[in-house]
Coordinates of C-alpha atoms in Angstrom, one line a residue:
M1323 CA -3.9 232.6 92.0
V1324 CA -1.5 233.5 94.9
N1325 CA -3.2 234.7 98.0
V1326 CA -1.7 238.0 99.3
S1327 CA -2.9 239.3 102.6
T1328 CA -3.9 242.9 102.6
V1329 CA -3.7 243.0 106.4
T1330 CA -0.4 244.1 108.1
E1331 CA -1.6 243.8 111.7
F1332 CA -4.5 242.4 113.7
L1333 CA -6.5 243.9 116.6
L1334 CA -7.2 241.6 119.5
E1335 CA -10.1 241.9 121.9
G1336 CA -9.6 243.1 125.5
F1337 CA -11.2 241.3 128.4
A1338 CA -13.9 244.0 128.8
E1339 CA -14.9 247.5 127.9
A1340 CA -14.8 249.0 131.4
W1341 CA -11.4 249.8 132.8
E1342 CA -12.3 248.6 136.2
L1343 CA -13.4 245.2 134.9
R1344 CA -10.3 244.9 132.7
L1345 CA -8.1 245.6 135.7
L1346 CA -9.9 243.0 137.8
L1347 CA -9.8 240.3 135.2
S1348 CA -6.1 241.0 134.2
T1349 CA -5.1 240.9 137.9
L1350 CA -6.9 237.6 138.5
L1351 CA -5.3 236.0 135.4
L1352 CA -1.9 237.4 136.3
L1353 CA -2.2 235.9 139.7
M1354 CA -3.2 232.5 138.2
Y1355 CA -0.2 232.9 135.8
L1356 CA 2.3 233.5 138.6
A1357 CA 0.8 230.7 140.7
T1358 CA 1.1 228.4 137.7
L1359 CA 4.8 229.4 137.1
L1360 CA 5.6 228.9 140.8
G1361 CA 3.9 225.5 141.0
N1362 CA 5.6 224.2 137.9
L1363 CA 9.0 225.6 138.9
I1364 CA 8.7 223.8 142.3
I1365 CA 8.0 220.5 140.5
I1366 CA 10.9 221.0 138.0
T1367 CA 13.3 222.0 140.8
V1368 CA 12.3 219.2 143.2
T1369 CA 12.2 216.4 140.6
T1370 CA 15.6 217.5 139.4
L1371 CA 17.3 217.8 142.8
D1372 CA 15.8 214.9 144.7
Q1373 CA 17.4 211.6 143.6
N1374 CA 14.4 209.6 144.9
L1375 CA 12.2 211.3 142.2
H1376 CA 14.4 210.3 139.3
T1377 CA 11.8 207.8 138.0
P1378 CA 9.8 207.7 134.8
M1379 CA 6.7 209.1 136.4
Y1380 CA 8.4 212.2 137.6
F1381 CA 10.5 212.5 134.5
F1382 CA 7.2 212.9 132.5
L1383 CA 5.8 215.2 135.1
R1384 CA 8.8 217.4 134.8
N1385 CA 8.4 217.5 131.0
L1386 CA 4.7 218.4 131.5
S1387 CA 5.6 221.2 133.8
I1388 CA 8.0 222.7 131.3
V1389 CA 5.3 222.5 128.6
D1390 CA 2.7 224.0 131.0
M1391 CA 5.0 227.0 131.6
G1392 CA 5.3 227.7 127.9
Y1393 CA 1.6 226.9 127.3
I1394 CA 0.4 229.6 129.6
S1395 CA 3.2 232.1 128.9
V1396 CA 2.4 232.3 125.2
T1397 CA -1.0 233.9 125.8
V1398 CA -1.6 235.3 129.3
P1399 CA 1.1 237.9 129.9
S1400 CA 0.7 239.6 126.6
A1401 CA -3.1 239.5 126.8
C1402 CA -3.1 241.1 130.3
V1403 CA -0.6 243.8 129.2
N1404 CA -2.6 244.5 126.1
S1405 CA -5.8 244.7 128.1
L1406 CA -4.4 247.0 130.7
T1407 CA -2.7 249.4 128.2
D1408 CA -5.5 249.1 125.7
N1409 CA -2.9 248.3 123.1
R1410 CA -4.7 245.7 121.0
A1411 CA -2.4 245.6 117.9
I1412 CA -0.4 242.5 117.0
S1413 CA 1.6 242.1 113.7
V1414 CA 0.9 239.3 111.3
V1415 CA 4.3 237.8 112.1
G1416 CA 3.6 238.1 115.8
C1417 CA 0.2 236.5 115.4
A1418 CA 1.7 233.6 113.4
T1419 CA 4.4 233.2 116.0
Q1420 CA 1.9 233.1 118.8
I1421 CA -0.3 230.5 117.0
Y1422 CA 2.7 228.3 116.3
L1423 CA 4.1 228.4 119.8
F1424 CA 0.6 227.9 121.3
L1425 CA -0.1 224.9 119.1
C1426 CA 3.3 223.4 119.9
C1427 CA 2.4 223.6 123.6
V1428 CA -1.1 222.3 123.2
S1429 CA -0.1 219.3 121.1
M1430 CA 2.8 218.5 123.4
E1431 CA 0.5 218.8 126.4
L1432 CA -1.9 216.3 125.0
L1433 CA 0.8 213.9 124.0
F1434 CA 2.5 214.0 127.5
L1435 CA -0.9 213.5 129.2
T1436 CA -1.4 210.5 127.0
V1437 CA 2.1 209.1 127.8
M1438 CA 1.5 209.8 131.5
A1439 CA -1.8 207.8 131.4
W1440 CA 0.1 204.9 129.7
D1441 CA 2.8 205.1 132.4
R1442 CA 0.2 204.9 135.2
Y1443 CA -1.6 202.0 133.3
V1444 CA 1.6 200.0 133.2
A1445 CA 2.5 200.8 136.8
I1446 CA -0.9 199.6 138.1
C1447 CA -1.9 196.9 135.6
Q1448 CA 1.6 195.4 134.8
P1449 CA 3.8 196.3 137.8
L1450 CA 6.2 193.5 137.3
Q1451 CA 6.9 194.5 133.7
Y1452 CA 7.1 198.2 134.5
P1453 CA 10.9 198.5 134.7
V1454 CA 11.2 196.6 131.4
I1455 CA 8.6 198.6 129.5
I1456 CA 9.1 202.1 130.9
N1457 CA 12.9 202.2 130.8
L1458 CA 15.3 205.1 130.3
Q1459 CA 15.5 204.5 126.5
F1460 CA 11.7 204.5 126.2
C1461 CA 11.4 207.8 128.2
K1462 CA 13.9 209.6 126.0
G1463 CA 12.4 208.2 122.8
I1464 CA 8.8 209.1 123.7
T1465 CA 9.9 212.6 124.8
L1466 CA 11.6 213.2 121.5
F1467 CA 8.5 211.9 119.7
C1468 CA 6.2 214.3 121.7
L1469 CA 8.5 217.3 120.9
L1470 CA 8.8 216.5 117.2
G1471 CA 5.0 215.7 117.0
G1472 CA 4.3 219.1 118.5
F1473 CA 6.6 221.0 116.2
L1474 CA 5.1 219.3 113.1
Y1475 CA 1.5 219.7 114.2
A1476 CA 2.0 223.4 114.8
A1477 CA 3.8 224.0 111.6
L1478 CA 1.1 222.2 109.6
H1479 CA -1.8 224.3 111.0
T1480 CA 0.1 227.6 111.1
G1481 CA 1.2 227.3 107.5
S1482 CA -2.3 226.3 106.4
T1483 CA -3.8 229.3 108.2
F1484 CA -1.4 232.0 107.0
R1485 CA -1.7 231.0 103.3
L1486 CA -5.1 232.6 103.5
S1487 CA -6.0 236.2 102.7
F1488 CA -7.4 238.5 105.4
C1489 CA -9.2 241.3 103.7
Q1490 CA -12.6 241.4 105.4
S1491 CA -11.5 242.7 108.8
N1492 CA -8.4 242.8 111.0
V1493 CA -10.3 242.4 114.3
I1494 CA -9.8 239.1 116.0
H1495 CA -12.6 238.4 118.5
Q1496 CA -10.3 236.8 121.0
F1497 CA -7.7 237.9 123.6
F1498 CA -5.0 236.0 121.7
C1499 CA -4.4 234.8 118.1
D1500 CA -6.1 231.5 117.5
I1501 CA -7.1 229.7 114.3
P1502 CA -10.9 229.7 114.6
S1503 CA -10.9 233.5 115.1
L1504 CA -8.7 234.0 112.1
L1505 CA -10.8 231.8 109.9
R1506 CA -13.8 234.0 110.6
I1507 CA -12.1 237.1 109.1
S1508 CA -10.6 235.4 106.1
C1509 CA -11.9 236.2 102.6
S1510 CA -10.4 233.0 101.2
D1511 CA -12.0 229.6 100.8
I1512 CA -11.6 228.0 104.2
F1513 CA -13.1 224.6 103.4
S1514 CA -9.8 222.9 103.4
N1515 CA -8.8 224.6 106.7
N1516 CA -12.1 223.5 108.4
L1517 CA -11.6 220.0 107.1
L1518 CA -8.0 219.9 108.5
N1519 CA -9.3 221.1 111.9
I1520 CA -12.0 218.5 112.0
L1521 CA -9.6 215.7 110.9
S1522 CA -7.0 216.9 113.4
V1523 CA -9.5 217.0 116.3
I1524 CA -11.0 213.6 115.4
G1525 CA -7.7 212.0 114.5
F1526 CA -5.1 213.4 116.9
G1527 CA -7.4 214.6 119.7
G1528 CA -9.7 211.7 119.4
S1529 CA -7.1 209.0 119.3
C1530 CA -5.3 210.5 122.4
S1531 CA -8.7 210.7 124.2
V1532 CA -9.6 207.1 123.4
F1533 CA -6.1 205.9 124.5
I1534 CA -6.4 207.9 127.8
A1535 CA -9.9 206.6 128.4
M1536 CA -9.0 203.0 127.7
S1537 CA -6.0 203.3 130.0
Y1538 CA -8.1 204.6 132.9
V1539 CA -10.8 202.0 132.3
Q1540 CA -8.2 199.2 132.5
M1541 CA -6.7 200.9 135.6
F1542 CA -10.2 201.2 137.3
S1543 CA -10.9 197.5 136.6
T1544 CA -7.6 196.6 138.2
I1545 CA -8.0 198.9 141.2
L1546 CA -11.4 197.4 142.0
K1547 CA -9.6 194.1 142.5
F1548 CA -7.4 195.5 145.2
P1549 CA -8.0 193.6 148.4
L1550 CA -7.7 196.6 150.8
K1551 CA -10.3 199.4 150.7
E1552 CA -7.7 202.0 151.6
E1553 CA -5.6 201.1 148.6
R1554 CA -8.6 201.4 146.3
G1555 CA -9.6 204.7 147.8
K1556 CA -6.0 206.1 147.4
A1557 CA -5.8 204.9 143.8
F1558 CA -9.2 206.4 142.9
S1559 CA -8.4 209.7 144.6
T1560 CA -5.3 209.9 142.3
C1561 CA -7.0 208.9 139.0
V1562 CA -10.3 210.9 139.2
P1563 CA -8.7 214.4 139.4
H1564 CA -6.4 213.4 136.5
I1565 CA -9.4 212.5 134.4
A1566 CA -11.2 215.8 135.4
V1567 CA -8.3 218.0 134.2
V1568 CA -7.8 216.0 131.0
S1569 CA -11.6 216.2 130.3
V1570 CA -11.8 220.0 130.8
F1571 CA -8.9 220.5 128.4
L1572 CA -10.2 218.1 125.7
I1573 CA -13.9 219.1 125.8
F1574 CA -13.4 222.9 125.6
A1575 CA -10.4 222.7 123.2
C1576 CA -12.3 220.4 120.8
S1577 CA -15.5 222.5 121.0
M1578 CA -13.5 225.6 120.0
Y1579 CA -12.1 223.9 116.9
L1580 CA -15.2 221.8 115.8
K1581 CA -17.8 224.6 116.2
P1582 CA -18.7 226.3 112.9
P1583 CA -17.1 229.8 112.8
A1584 CA -20.4 231.5 111.9
N1585 CA -22.2 230.1 114.9
S1586 CA -19.6 231.4 117.5
E1587 CA -20.3 234.1 120.1
M1588 CA -17.3 236.1 121.3
I1589 CA -18.1 235.9 125.0
Q1590 CA -18.6 232.2 124.9
D1591 CA -15.4 231.7 122.9
M1592 CA -13.4 233.7 125.4
I1593 CA -14.8 231.7 128.3
F1594 CA -14.0 228.5 126.6
S1595 CA -10.5 229.8 125.7
V1596 CA -9.8 230.6 129.4
L1597 CA -10.9 227.1 130.4
Y1598 CA -8.6 225.3 128.1
T1599 CA -5.6 227.7 128.0
I1600 CA -5.3 228.8 131.6
V1601 CA -7.1 226.3 133.9
P1602 CA -5.2 223.1 132.9
P1603 CA -1.7 224.5 133.4
F1604 CA -2.9 226.1 136.6
L1605 CA -4.4 222.8 138.0
N1606 CA -1.8 220.4 136.6
P1607 CA 0.9 221.1 139.3
I1608 CA -1.7 220.7 142.0
I1609 CA -3.3 217.6 140.6
Y1610 CA -0.3 215.8 139.3
G1611 CA 2.4 216.9 141.7
L1612 CA 1.7 218.9 144.9
R1613 CA -1.1 216.6 146.1
N1614 CA 1.4 213.7 145.9
K1615 CA 2.7 212.7 149.3
Q1616 CA 6.2 211.8 148.0
M1617 CA 6.4 215.2 146.2
K1618 CA 5.4 217.1 149.3
E1619 CA 8.0 215.3 151.3
A1620 CA 10.6 216.1 148.6
V1621 CA 9.7 219.8 148.7
R1622 CA 10.1 219.8 152.4
K1623 CA 13.5 218.2 152.2
V1624 CA 14.7 220.6 149.5
I1625 CA 13.5 223.7 151.5
L1626 CA 15.2 222.4 154.7
R1627 CA 18.4 221.7 152.8
K1628 CA 18.5 225.2 151.3
F1629 CA 17.7 226.7 154.7
H1630 CA 20.5 224.8 156.5
S1631 CA 23.0 225.6 153.7
G1632 CA 22.0 229.3 153.9
K1633 CA 22.6 229.3 157.6
L1634 CA 26.1 227.9 157.1

């Protein structure tokens, strides 16, 4: 039997019922969105213009910044506009497009975070072999792999979701289209979809998590052998915030997709969604780039160069 959806559009949830609270939350999220764009644009610009930052670490950081800009742009602007205008409708095609783009960015984000952990592992634990292992060919190849992996992962889950029928309701209890919310309103058998989500989280998310964890364990064991206390402190101060951001992203993203649909509460789901859709892209420029002394120096040089060229 062919599944034909009887729903032509979906209705998304706003941030709150009261206009004042919607205005406050939308303004806060828009400010975080603009700050995220600014931070990532600074990283992209500086790592492109400064020749000293043309290294594998900053190459991956630039890629992560590009993904972060797409990641947060897929959901936040439209959600804020919809909440402020009280226009909650989104077409089925628009919903499918949003899910596909969002999953592309999420999967690419996780893949690039994994690659960046590997890059730091090689730099700290195998410094003499670093130029041989992390060379230009490797950087290009692994970037292509991350992009193709993201496209395929998103296509698989989007296609699997929109083969279902949605005839129980068209209200999505979320501020953007996501798969768990759609599964709750489907009138089709969603066993295979739930199984796919579980296998994806355990297989894809789990393998990346284990790889990142093992990389940092190896890094910490190497850092503890550093002779100078200052070197150990500097290395730990760099690694710990990275782990914190990755952990927030993984814990709340996995909890959203592993939790049984029937046991979900709307407010809790929206809070979790904010934590894994907005907080990581907002923090990544600060944690990975703008706290970096070399990056701050490069930003200062670019600003001074533009200032002097403007005066001339």
